[in-house]
Tab-separated table of C-alpha atoms in Angstrom:
chain	number	residue	atom	x	y	z
Z	637	MET	CA	-78.404	51.244	136.650
Z	638	THR	CA	-79.854	53.274	132.959
Z	639	ASP	CA	-83.318	53.248	131.993
Z	640	VAL	CA	-81.685	52.797	128.055
Z	641	THR	CA	-81.589	49.232	127.216
Z	642	SER	CA	-78.263	47.845	125.024
Z	643	SER	CA	-79.546	46.399	122.124
Z	644	LYS	CA	-77.873	43.388	122.486
Z	645	SER	CA	-80.505	42.260	125.092
Z	646	THR	CA	-82.918	43.290	123.485
Z	647	ARG	CA	-82.501	41.348	120.502
Z	648	ARG	CA	-85.448	38.216	119.736
Z	649	PRO	CA	-83.054	34.609	119.477
Z	650	HIS	CA	-83.185	34.246	115.136
Z	651	HIS	CA	-83.462	30.214	114.971
Z	652	TRP	CA	-82.562	28.579	111.526
Z	653	ARG	CA	-86.669	27.619	111.401
Z	654	HIS	CA	-88.171	30.507	110.166
Z	655	ASP	CA	-84.923	31.013	107.488
Z	656	LEU	CA	-86.138	27.879	105.616
Z	657	ILE	CA	-90.348	28.948	106.062
Z	658	GLU	CA	-89.472	32.226	104.271
Z	659	LEU	CA	-87.234	30.982	101.931
Z	660	ALA	CA	-90.537	27.992	100.991
Z	661	ALA	CA	-92.641	30.941	100.876
Z	662	LEU	CA	-91.087	32.992	98.655
Z	663	PHE	CA	-90.242	29.775	96.254
Z	664	THR	CA	-93.824	28.852	96.042
Z	665	ALA	CA	-94.959	33.035	95.455
Z	666	VAL	CA	-92.640	33.202	92.961
Z	667	VAL	CA	-94.757	29.791	91.586
Z	668	VAL	CA	-98.339	30.882	91.275
Z	669	ALA	CA	-97.515	34.171	89.930
Z	670	ASP	CA	-95.806	32.702	87.158
Z	671	THR	CA	-99.256	30.598	86.884
Z	672	ILE	CA	-101.604	33.379	86.980
Z	673	ALA	CA	-99.083	35.394	84.197
Z	674	LYS	CA	-99.319	32.971	82.326
Z	675	THR	CA	-103.290	32.226	82.152
Z	676	ILE	CA	-103.597	35.597	81.775
Z	677	ALA	CA	-100.961	36.208	78.920
Z	678	LYS	CA	-102.735	33.639	76.505
Z	679	GLY	CA	-107.070	35.209	77.405
Z	680	PRO	CA	-108.353	37.049	75.155
Z	681	ASP	CA	-107.829	39.957	77.413
Z	682	GLY	CA	-104.271	39.319	79.601
Z	683	ARG	CA	-102.626	42.114	78.545
Z	684	TYR	CA	-105.158	44.296	80.324
Z	685	LEU	CA	-106.515	42.313	82.852
Z	686	LEU	CA	-102.615	41.627	83.774
Z	687	VAL	CA	-102.531	45.896	83.852
Z	688	PHE	CA	-105.933	46.232	85.934
Z	689	SER	CA	-103.917	43.896	88.288
Z	690	ALA	CA	-101.469	46.041	88.998
Z	691	ILE	CA	-103.325	49.496	89.570
Z	692	ALA	CA	-105.541	47.297	92.444
Z	693	LEU	CA	-101.880	46.857	93.145
Z	694	VAL	CA	-100.256	49.897	93.251
Z	695	ALA	CA	-103.304	51.301	95.162
Z	696	THR	CA	-104.039	49.400	97.870
Z	697	ALA	CA	-100.635	49.818	98.896
Z	698	ALA	CA	-101.167	53.328	98.652
Z	699	PHE	CA	-103.834	52.959	101.033
Z	700	HIS	CA	-102.069	50.288	103.097
Z	701	THR	CA	-99.324	53.186	104.438
Z	702	TRP	CA	-102.147	56.093	104.279
Z	703	TRP	CA	-103.685	53.977	106.975
Z	704	ALA	CA	-100.906	53.072	109.153
Z	705	ARG	CA	-100.474	56.781	108.914
Z	706	ARG	CA	-103.352	57.971	110.546
Z	707	HIS	CA	-103.737	55.458	112.385
Z	708	GLY	CA	-99.943	55.952	113.773
Z	709	HIS	CA	-97.814	52.917	114.235
Z	710	PRO	CA	-94.966	53.084	117.157
Z	711	SER	CA	-92.391	55.381	116.412
Z	712	HIS	CA	-88.771	54.475	115.794
Z	713	ALA	CA	-86.612	57.729	116.878
Z	714	PRO	CA	-85.605	57.943	120.627
Z	715	PRO	CA	-87.643	59.838	122.831
Z	716	ALA	CA	-87.600	62.877	124.410
Z	717	GLY	CA	-85.517	61.395	127.241
Z	718	HIS	CA	-83.578	59.666	125.737
Z	719	PRO	CA	-79.559	60.396	125.062
Z	720	GLY	CA	-79.758	60.346	121.629
Z	721	GLY	CA	-83.445	63.058	122.122
Z	722	HIS	CA	-83.590	66.562	121.649
Z	723	SER	CA	-86.397	68.266	124.053
Z	724	ALA	CA	-89.188	69.804	121.712
Z	725	THR	CA	-89.462	72.124	124.490
Z	726	GLY	CA	-86.215	73.183	123.373
Z	727	PRO	CA	-85.280	76.958	121.959
Z	728	SER	CA	-86.321	79.201	118.585
Z	729	SER	CA	-84.166	78.218	116.134
Z	730	ASP	CA	-84.681	81.377	114.521
Z	731	PRO	CA	-81.025	81.498	113.025
Z	732	ALA	CA	-81.276	86.237	113.835
Z	733	ASP	CA	-80.849	85.543	117.431
Z	734	GLY	CA	-78.151	82.711	117.750
Z	735	SER	CA	-80.729	80.911	119.184
Z	736	ALA	CA	-80.149	77.564	117.191
Z	737	GLU	CA	-79.863	74.200	118.938
Z	738	ALA	CA	-76.552	72.842	117.505
Z	739	PRO	CA	-76.836	69.142	118.042
Z	740	ASP	CA	-75.051	67.382	121.333
Z	741	ALA	CA	-71.904	66.292	120.205
Z	742	THR	CA	-71.978	64.828	123.846
Z	743	ALA	CA	-74.325	62.447	124.037
Z	744	GLY	CA	-74.143	59.628	126.058
Z	745	SER	CA	-70.329	60.163	126.515
Z	746	GLY	CA	-70.473	62.983	129.986
Z	747	GLU	CA	-67.856	65.295	128.473
Z	748	SER	CA	-68.600	69.057	128.278
Z	749	ALA	CA	-67.180	69.866	125.038
Z	750	GLY	CA	-70.809	70.922	123.461
Z	751	THR	CA	-71.909	72.551	126.843
Z	752	VAL	CA	-70.712	76.655	128.126
Z	753	LEU	CA	-71.154	77.831	131.073
Z	754	TRP	CA	-72.496	80.644	132.308
Z	755	ARG	CA	-73.379	82.998	135.238
Z	756	MET	CA	-76.705	84.944	135.693
Z	757	ARG	CA	-77.742	87.165	138.398
Z	758	THR	CA	-81.687	88.333	138.510
Z	759	THR	CA	-84.569	89.790	140.904
Z	760	VAL	CA	-87.109	87.920	141.393
Z	761	ALA	CA	-90.659	88.241	143.488
Z	762	ASP	CA	-90.412	87.110	146.812
Z	763	THR	CA	-93.459	84.604	146.117
Z	764	PRO	CA	-94.228	80.555	146.079
Z	765	GLY	CA	-93.627	79.168	142.853
Z	766	SER	CA	-91.572	82.834	141.546
Z	767	LEU	CA	-88.390	80.147	141.540
Z	768	ALA	CA	-89.477	77.604	140.514
Z	769	ALA	CA	-91.342	79.725	137.045
Z	770	LEU	CA	-87.941	80.294	136.580
Z	771	CYS	CA	-86.049	76.673	137.241
Z	772	THR	CA	-88.510	75.489	134.791
Z	773	ALA	CA	-87.561	78.349	131.388
Z	774	LEU	CA	-84.210	77.411	132.480
Z	775	ALA	CA	-85.041	74.032	131.610
Z	776	GLY	CA	-86.697	74.432	128.791
Z	777	LEU	CA	-83.875	75.619	127.134
Z	778	ARG	CA	-81.802	72.086	128.168
Z	779	VAL	CA	-79.945	74.440	130.691
Z	780	ASP	CA	-78.477	72.732	133.639
Z	781	ILE	CA	-78.374	74.400	136.888
Z	782	LEU	CA	-75.478	74.029	138.611
Z	783	THR	CA	-74.932	76.460	141.532
Z	784	LEU	CA	-77.701	78.352	143.067
Z	785	GLN	CA	-77.199	81.855	145.822
Z	786	THR	CA	-80.118	83.895	147.343
Z	787	HIS	CA	-79.912	86.784	147.952
Z	788	PRO	CA	-82.995	88.608	149.710
Z	789	LEU	CA	-83.458	92.535	148.521
Z	790	ALA	CA	-86.515	94.408	150.286
Z	791	ASP	CA	-88.731	94.233	147.228
Z	792	GLY	CA	-87.728	89.967	145.801
Z	793	THR	CA	-85.037	88.148	146.113
Z	794	VAL	CA	-81.629	88.663	144.038
Z	795	ASP	CA	-81.040	85.079	142.582
Z	796	GLU	CA	-77.367	84.101	140.943
Z	797	PHE	CA	-76.991	81.362	139.232
Z	798	LEU	CA	-73.961	79.339	137.639
Z	799	LEU	CA	-75.473	77.198	134.338
Z	800	ARG	CA	-74.808	74.738	131.864
Z	801	GLY	CA	-76.183	75.069	129.073
Z	802	PRO	CA	-75.961	74.122	124.539
Z	803	ALA	CA	-73.349	76.156	123.253
Z	804	GLY	CA	-75.773	77.407	120.944
Z	805	LEU	CA	-77.371	79.201	123.384
Z	806	SER	CA	-77.186	82.789	123.404
Z	807	ALA	CA	-76.903	85.097	126.427
Z	808	ARG	CA	-79.801	87.517	124.719
Z	809	THR	CA	-82.109	83.853	124.399
Z	810	LEU	CA	-80.763	83.343	127.973
Z	811	ALA	CA	-82.000	87.049	129.309
Z	812	ARG	CA	-85.659	86.735	127.278
Z	813	GLU	CA	-87.102	83.285	128.763
Z	814	THR	CA	-85.654	84.559	131.526
Z	815	ALA	CA	-87.594	87.566	131.290
Z	816	ALA	CA	-90.825	85.412	129.821
Z	817	ALA	CA	-90.513	83.438	133.212
Z	818	GLY	CA	-90.853	86.057	135.564
Z	819	GLY	CA	-86.675	87.545	135.929
Z	820	ARG	CA	-86.146	91.117	136.252
Z	821	ASP	CA	-82.679	93.086	135.752
Z	822	THR	CA	-81.130	90.205	134.439
Z	823	TRP	CA	-77.086	90.108	133.831
Z	824	THR	CA	-75.550	87.098	132.273
Z	825	GLU	CA	-71.377	87.373	131.376
Z	826	ARG	CA	-69.808	83.659	130.889
Z	827	ALA	CA	-67.899	82.045	133.033
Z	828	ASP	CA	-65.067	79.145	133.686
Z	829	ALA	CA	-63.908	76.054	135.633
Z	830	HIS	CA	-62.462	78.195	138.295
Z	831	ASP	CA	-66.411	79.276	139.214
Z	832	LEU	CA	-67.331	75.423	139.917
Z	833	VAL	CA	-66.128	76.177	143.107
Z	834	ASP	CA	-68.418	76.534	145.551
Z	835	THR	CA	-69.649	79.104	147.388
Z	836	PRO	CA	-68.653	78.511	150.886
Z	837	THR	CA	-65.429	76.360	149.717
Z	838	ARG	CA	-64.113	79.757	148.156
Z	839	VAL	CA	-64.810	82.130	151.122
Z	840	LEU	CA	-63.259	79.471	153.193
Z	841	GLU	CA	-60.110	79.918	150.453
Z	842	LEU	CA	-59.988	83.593	150.493
Z	843	ALA	CA	-60.330	83.778	154.709
Z	844	THR	CA	-57.559	80.939	155.132
Z	845	ARG	CA	-55.680	83.218	152.163
Z	846	THR	CA	-56.441	86.904	154.154
Z	847	ALA	CA	-54.910	85.586	158.191
Z	848	LEU	CA	-51.953	84.410	156.058
Z	849	ASP	CA	-51.222	87.969	154.124
Z	850	ALA	CA	-52.516	91.779	154.936
Z	851	ALA	CA	-51.840	92.396	151.845
Z	852	GLU	CA	-54.492	89.347	150.859
Z	853	LEU	CA	-57.747	91.167	151.573
Z	854	PRO	CA	-57.888	93.958	148.419
Z	855	LEU	CA	-57.401	90.454	145.969
Z	856	ALA	CA	-59.915	88.272	148.602
Z	857	LEU	CA	-62.084	90.953	148.040
Z	858	ARG	CA	-62.085	91.494	144.240
Z	859	ARG	CA	-62.013	87.411	144.221
Z	860	LEU	CA	-65.388	87.204	146.138
Z	861	LEU	CA	-67.349	91.003	144.686
Z	862	GLY	CA	-65.917	89.117	140.245
Z	863	ARG	CA	-65.346	92.392	138.471
Z	864	CYS	CA	-64.592	95.057	140.699
Z	865	THR	CA	-62.044	98.390	141.259
Z	866	LEU	CA	-60.532	98.537	144.773
Z	867	HIS	CA	-59.366	101.532	145.880
Z	868	SER	CA	-57.594	102.511	149.303
Z	869	VAL	CA	-57.988	105.560	150.690
Z	870	PRO	CA	-55.709	107.040	153.851
Z	871	ALA	CA	-57.617	109.509	156.467
Z	872	VAL	CA	-54.831	111.011	155.793
Z	873	SER	CA	-52.508	112.466	152.730
Z	874	LEU	CA	-48.872	112.291	152.572
Z	875	THR	CA	-48.673	116.568	152.430
Z	876	GLY	CA	-50.816	115.964	156.183
Z	877	ARG	CA	-54.458	116.596	155.324
Z	878	SER	CA	-57.228	114.624	156.052
Z	879	THR	CA	-58.333	112.918	152.624
Z	880	GLY	CA	-62.278	113.670	154.270
Z	881	GLU	CA	-64.807	111.994	157.177
Z	882	PRO	CA	-63.978	108.874	158.523
Z	883	VAL	CA	-66.867	106.022	157.324
Z	884	PRO	CA	-68.663	104.629	160.702
Z	885	VAL	CA	-67.496	101.000	161.885
Z	886	GLU	CA	-71.267	99.022	159.874
Z	887	GLY	CA	-69.845	100.585	156.388
Z	888	VAL	CA	-72.159	102.456	154.073
Z	889	LEU	CA	-73.483	100.919	151.089
Z	890	GLU	CA	-74.716	102.726	147.963
Z	891	GLU	CA	-76.122	100.442	145.102
Z	892	THR	CA	-72.512	99.958	142.706
Z	893	VAL	CA	-71.033	101.769	145.646
Z	894	MET	CA	-69.446	99.594	148.606
Z	895	ARG	CA	-67.400	102.156	151.512
Z	896	LEU	CA	-65.414	99.282	154.613
Z	897	ARG	CA	-63.431	101.379	157.386
Z	898	ASP	CA	-59.962	100.139	156.619
Z	899	PRO	CA	-57.948	98.496	160.011
Z	900	HIS	CA	-55.162	100.058	159.305
Z	901	GLY	CA	-56.700	103.576	158.877
Z	902	GLY	CA	-58.221	105.166	155.675
Z	903	THR	CA	-61.264	103.329	153.329
Z	904	LEU	CA	-61.849	100.988	151.782
Z	905	VAL	CA	-63.058	102.340	148.711
Z	906	VAL	CA	-65.466	99.561	145.972
Z	907	GLU	CA	-67.344	99.822	142.579
Z	908	ARG	CA	-68.164	97.391	140.679
Z	909	PRO	CA	-70.801	99.528	138.143
Z	910	TYR	CA	-71.665	97.276	136.178
Z	911	LEU	CA	-74.019	95.287	139.083
Z	912	PRO	CA	-74.805	96.415	142.076
Z	913	PHE	CA	-73.799	95.639	145.313
Z	914	THR	CA	-76.599	92.692	147.498
Z	915	PRO	CA	-77.320	93.412	150.948
Z	916	THR	CA	-75.189	89.175	151.342
Z	917	GLU	CA	-72.800	90.815	148.937
Z	918	PHE	CA	-71.773	93.609	151.706
Z	919	ALA	CA	-71.917	91.897	154.450
Z	920	ARG	CA	-69.121	89.213	153.264
Z	921	ALA	CA	-66.976	91.782	152.470
Z	922	ARG	CA	-67.103	92.984	156.018
Z	923	ALA	CA	-66.939	90.458	157.381
Z	924	LEU	CA	-62.815	89.563	155.814
Z	925	VAL	CA	-62.333	93.445	156.284
Z	926	GLU	CA	-63.149	92.007	160.388
Z	927	LEU	CA	-61.684	89.042	160.230
Z	928	ASP	CA	-58.068	91.255	158.707
Z	929	ALA	CA	-58.675	93.999	161.611
Z	930	ARG	CA	-59.093	91.298	163.906
Z	931	LEU	CA	-56.042	89.391	163.189
Z	932	GLY	CA	-53.650	92.746	162.708
Z	933	PRO	CA	-50.256	93.026	160.564
Z	934	ARG	CA	-49.020	90.066	159.776
Z	935	VAL	CA	-46.963	88.946	156.557
Z	936	PRO	CA	-45.428	85.250	155.517
Z	937	HIS	CA	-42.496	83.971	157.809
Z	938	GLY	CA	-40.895	82.760	154.515
Z	939	ARG	CA	-37.525	83.770	152.692
Z	940	ASP	CA	-35.219	82.888	150.686
Z	941	VAL	CA	-31.464	83.113	150.952
Z	942	LEU	CA	-29.250	83.545	147.337
Z	943	THR	CA	-25.168	83.673	146.463
Z	944	LEU	CA	-24.400	86.320	144.260
Z	945	PRO	CA	-22.221	85.351	141.831
Z	946	GLU	CA	-19.582	86.836	143.852
Z	947	GLY	CA	-19.874	84.639	146.072
Z	948	ASN	CA	-22.276	86.821	148.580
Z	949	GLU	CA	-24.868	85.616	150.231
Z	950	ILE	CA	-28.972	88.322	150.095
Z	951	THR	CA	-32.133	86.867	151.914
Z	952	VAL	CA	-35.041	88.252	150.173
Z	953	ARG	CA	-38.272	88.022	152.034
Z	954	ARG	CA	-41.785	89.852	152.875
Z	955	ALA	CA	-41.713	93.402	154.723
Z	956	ASP	CA	-44.524	95.539	156.213
Z	957	ARG	CA	-44.033	98.610	157.827
Z	958	ARG	CA	-42.127	97.193	161.103
Z	959	ASP	CA	-39.847	97.878	158.678
Z	960	LEU	CA	-39.854	101.485	158.412
Z	961	PRO	CA	-36.351	102.273	160.605
Z	962	ALA	CA	-34.369	100.249	158.475
Z	963	ALA	CA	-35.480	101.636	155.056
Z	964	ARG	CA	-35.208	105.431	156.741
Z	965	ALA	CA	-31.346	103.883	157.591
Z	966	MET	CA	-31.212	102.673	153.706
Z	967	HIS	CA	-32.426	106.465	151.927
Z	968	ASP	CA	-29.589	107.693	153.954
Z	969	ARG	CA	-27.667	105.313	152.530
Z	970	CYS	CA	-28.647	106.287	148.717
Z	971	SER	CA	-26.901	108.396	146.277
Z	972	PRO	CA	-30.091	111.974	145.585
Z	973	GLY	CA	-29.959	110.299	141.927
Z	974	THR	CA	-30.926	106.698	143.263
Z	975	LEU	CA	-33.781	108.430	145.477
Z	976	ASP	CA	-34.428	110.592	142.056
Z	977	ARG	CA	-34.910	107.908	139.710
Z	978	ARG	CA	-36.824	105.655	141.897
Z	979	TYR	CA	-39.217	108.823	142.825
Z	980	HIS	CA	-39.475	111.722	140.616
Z	981	GLY	CA	-39.370	114.270	143.506
Z	982	PRO	CA	-37.968	116.244	146.097
Z	983	VAL	CA	-35.497	114.640	147.363
Z	984	GLY	CA	-36.098	115.304	151.086
Z	985	ASP	CA	-39.727	113.974	150.924
Z	986	ALA	CA	-38.351	110.498	149.811
Z	987	ASP	CA	-39.436	109.605	153.133
Z	988	ARG	CA	-42.468	110.241	153.556
Z	989	TYR	CA	-43.283	107.500	150.578
Z	990	LEU	CA	-42.401	104.814	152.716
Z	991	ASP	CA	-45.274	104.528	155.587
Z	992	HIS	CA	-47.808	103.835	152.511
Z	993	LEU	CA	-45.469	101.945	149.774
Z	994	LEU	CA	-44.307	99.378	152.967
Z	995	SER	CA	-49.068	99.656	154.029
Z	996	PRO	CA	-49.654	95.765	152.465
Z	997	ARG	CA	-52.941	97.520	152.074
Z	998	PHE	CA	-51.715	98.836	148.898
Z	999	GLY	CA	-49.483	95.937	147.925
Z	1000	ARG	CA	-46.941	93.084	148.628
Z	1001	THR	CA	-43.032	94.642	149.145
Z	1002	LEU	CA	-39.896	92.691	148.642
Z	1003	ALA	CA	-36.994	93.599	150.837
Z	1004	ALA	CA	-33.773	92.187	150.820
Z	1005	GLN	CA	-30.619	92.215	153.651
Z	1006	THR	CA	-26.883	90.802	153.802
Z	1007	ALA	CA	-26.122	88.234	156.335
Z	1008	SER	CA	-26.162	91.343	158.693
Z	1009	GLY	CA	-29.354	92.177	158.573
Z	1010	ARG	CA	-29.009	95.025	156.402
Z	1011	LEU	CA	-31.356	96.537	153.817
Z	1012	VAL	CA	-30.113	96.900	150.890
Z	1013	ALA	CA	-33.588	96.983	148.390
Z	1014	LEU	CA	-36.648	97.279	148.176
Z	1015	GLY	CA	-39.021	95.917	146.016
Z	1016	HIS	CA	-43.490	96.954	145.317
Z	1017	LEU	CA	-46.300	95.883	144.645
Z	1018	LEU	CA	-48.542	98.218	144.665
Z	1019	TRP	CA	-52.259	98.250	143.752
Z	1020	ASP	CA	-53.553	101.147	141.606
Z	1021	GLY	CA	-57.369	100.860	141.375
Z	1022	ASP	CA	-57.537	97.570	138.618
Z	1023	GLU	CA	-53.713	98.319	137.221
Z	1024	THR	CA	-50.902	96.955	138.607
Z	1025	GLU	CA	-47.539	99.339	139.584
Z	1026	VAL	CA	-43.919	97.836	139.654
Z	1027	ALA	CA	-41.539	99.485	141.475
Z	1028	LEU	CA	-37.348	98.673	142.558
Z	1029	LEU	CA	-34.697	101.223	145.144
Z	1030	VAL	CA	-31.678	99.168	145.360
Z	1031	GLU	CA	-28.563	100.883	147.455
Z	1032	ASP	CA	-25.473	101.947	144.690
Z	1033	ASP	CA	-22.831	100.088	146.190
Z	1034	TRP	CA	-25.362	96.133	145.509
Z	1035	GLN	CA	-27.093	98.087	141.755
Z	1036	ARG	CA	-25.341	95.668	138.610
Z	1037	ARG	CA	-25.054	93.252	141.283
Z	1038	GLY	CA	-28.645	91.137	140.058
Z	1039	VAL	CA	-30.506	92.243	143.036
Z	1040	GLY	CA	-32.439	94.574	141.166
Z	1041	ALA	CA	-33.229	91.485	138.361
Z	1042	GLU	CA	-34.163	88.972	141.938
Z	1043	LEU	CA	-36.814	91.100	143.226
Z	1044	LEU	CA	-38.331	91.777	139.661
Z	1045	GLY	CA	-38.750	88.383	139.046
Z	1046	ARG	CA	-40.759	87.691	141.904
Z	1047	LEU	CA	-43.142	90.452	141.857
Z	1048	VAL	CA	-44.161	89.441	138.908
Z	1049	ALA	CA	-44.750	86.513	139.936
Z	1050	MET	CA	-46.512	88.026	142.444
Z	1051	ALA	CA	-49.227	89.521	140.380
Z	1052	GLU	CA	-49.645	86.533	137.610
Z	1053	GLU	CA	-50.455	83.985	140.920
Z	1054	ALA	CA	-52.704	87.362	141.662
Z	1055	GLY	CA	-54.434	87.009	138.218
Z	1056	CYS	CA	-52.593	90.688	136.695
Z	1057	ALA	CA	-53.211	91.148	133.965
Z	1058	SER	CA	-49.418	93.441	133.261
Z	1059	VAL	CA	-47.727	95.350	135.203
Z	1060	TYR	CA	-46.367	98.720	134.207
Z	1061	ALA	CA	-43.257	100.818	136.414
Z	1062	VAL	CA	-42.661	104.180	135.781
Z	1063	THR	CA	-39.059	105.519	135.746
Z	1064	ARG	CA	-36.607	108.201	133.996
Z	1065	ALA	CA	-36.072	107.378	130.252
Z	1066	SER	CA	-32.763	107.183	131.827
Z	1067	ASN	CA	-32.602	104.613	134.047
Z	1068	THR	CA	-31.330	101.650	131.921
Z	1069	GLY	CA	-30.858	100.197	135.096
Z	1070	MET	CA	-35.302	99.490	135.084
Z	1071	VAL	CA	-35.188	99.326	131.582
Z	1072	ALA	CA	-32.923	96.505	131.346
Z	1073	ALA	CA	-34.161	94.409	134.546
Z	1074	MET	CA	-37.644	94.809	132.882
Z	1075	ARG	CA	-36.519	93.626	129.746
Z	1076	ALA	CA	-35.009	90.114	131.138
Z	1077	LEU	CA	-38.346	89.796	131.844
Z	1078	GLY	CA	-39.379	87.771	128.279
Z	1079	LEU	CA	-42.010	89.177	127.702
Z	1080	PRO	CA	-43.595	92.180	125.855
Z	1081	LEU	CA	-43.276	95.090	126.905
Z	1082	ASP	CA	-45.307	98.132	125.510
Z	1083	TYR	CA	-43.496	102.004	126.182
Z	1084	GLN	CA	-44.568	105.593	126.377
Z	1085	ILE	CA	-41.757	108.053	126.511
Z	1086	GLU	CA	-43.521	112.438	127.893
Z	1087	GLU	CA	-41.312	114.986	129.166
Z	1088	GLY	CA	-38.390	112.609	130.503
Z	1089	THR	CA	-41.292	110.234	132.335
Z	1090	LEU	CA	-41.263	106.808	130.583
Z	1091	VAL	CA	-43.619	104.233	131.373
Z	1092	ILE	CA	-43.165	100.360	130.711
Z	1093	THR	CA	-46.011	97.985	130.802
Z	1094	ALA	CA	-44.714	94.297	130.694
Z	1095	ARG	CA	-48.315	92.338	129.431
Z	1096	LEU	CA	-48.557	88.669	131.579
Z	1097	ALA	CA	-50.644	85.720	131.128
Z	1098	PRO	CA	-52.056	84.612	134.254
Z	1099	LYS	CA	-51.636	81.106	135.101
Z	1100	PRO	CA	-52.165	80.737	139.348
Z	1101	SER	CA	-50.892	78.041	139.209
Z	1102	ALA	CA	-47.923	77.568	136.985
Z	1103	ARG	CA	-45.303	79.498	139.721
Z	1104	PRO	CA	-44.926	78.380	143.074
Z	1105	LYS	CA	-45.290	81.096	145.666
Z	1106	ARG	CA	-41.648	81.434	146.625
Z	1107	GLU	CA	-41.972	84.276	149.277
Z	1108	GLN	CA	-43.355	81.651	151.150
Z	1109	ARG	CA	-40.922	78.625	151.097
Z	1110	PRO	CA	-38.508	78.266	154.364
Z	1111	GLU	CA	-35.057	80.028	154.645
Z	1112	GLY	CA	-31.960	77.831	152.692
Z	1113	ALA	CA	-35.014	75.829	150.575
Z	1114	ARG	CA	-33.363	78.282	147.198
Z	1115	ARG	CA	-30.151	78.959	146.277
Z	1116	ALA	CA	-29.361	80.620	143.601
Z	1117	GLU	CA	-26.655	82.474	141.768
Z	1118	ARG	CA	-27.708	86.043	140.460
């Protein structure tokens, strides 16, 4: 039920008798006025009397208007709570701070075209009424609280809001009114529709993705903690040296940095310089890492069988450290030139890189194998801090047959699904095959050349739902010619 009554239901019935009475009264008034005018005009002072009568009429009308305003007739404007009205306690309309409220373009329509979403985090005193004062201040700005999370601290509580406010509301106005209501260390940023998912649902979704694929843990931590940088530091470097003291099992939290023990060895370092982590966020991140440790090594079992132009079939699937023996055997079949174009270093060290490349902690790996099960190509999507690298290695006998292009297309699709803004490939300037494969993606490319090393960066348009997860389809579900 709504409190707004339709104008049709409140209109009084209009009878024809009322119209007839008003018309008769009008004619009577005209006749009386004409008679008085003729009587006054024929008198000796008729003109003066007529002027004085007009002045008296105007004075009476002015006095009536003043009296009506003084004693307040009922207003015909909609009340503040009416969909067509505006709150009298709204924000300042000073144009200098951009906080002037725009008219509500969606009044009565239920749409949100005239509003924007904000994420806000502020610290308030852990006393009764502190949250109520903050909510009152937000209501004064005509801001709707969609979700609220509380993060208890030793000296207060961090309140994290998802807000919907007027389109004309600025971040400075929001922070100023929050500070006036008792908030401190306030942080705000614009949100989007993806933030409308409530926290328990988002955490369960991230836990499910992590349970299905060990390579999802770094992505799940990023999505859980917002814009942050994650580094996976191995316990031992490629040269066999220790990379530092191991992290305690319970992990370490240092304001804007958290360190977690990697179940696969080493340390997961998460950094967020612009916003300190809370103990609640640290506990959530540690729970995800513990889940990954309990489940052990795992990759999706989906695979695609492709038919090459000459009629041979290859199978594309996910790979991990369990494929180390097959990957080393492929290295033995590759020429020194192929290994040099891939690893840009001594060919004898190529096998040492595989343990790192096949680890799901550093990214995802796709393998192409023949019908007999022999590995002939590897494609890597590597998480490099805030950036993402793609790399390919195709056995000599299988080059120039479309295998590398197929793997590269799938790796880029994974990067788009993960929300990456770009991917880059590092290769030799003479590696025409890799350059051609990057160009075949049809994406905007940037080139950087330094001392014979070519870095090609492809800019992506992340669309999580635009492409299916090709690596998870059942075997035989897709056959394509390359």
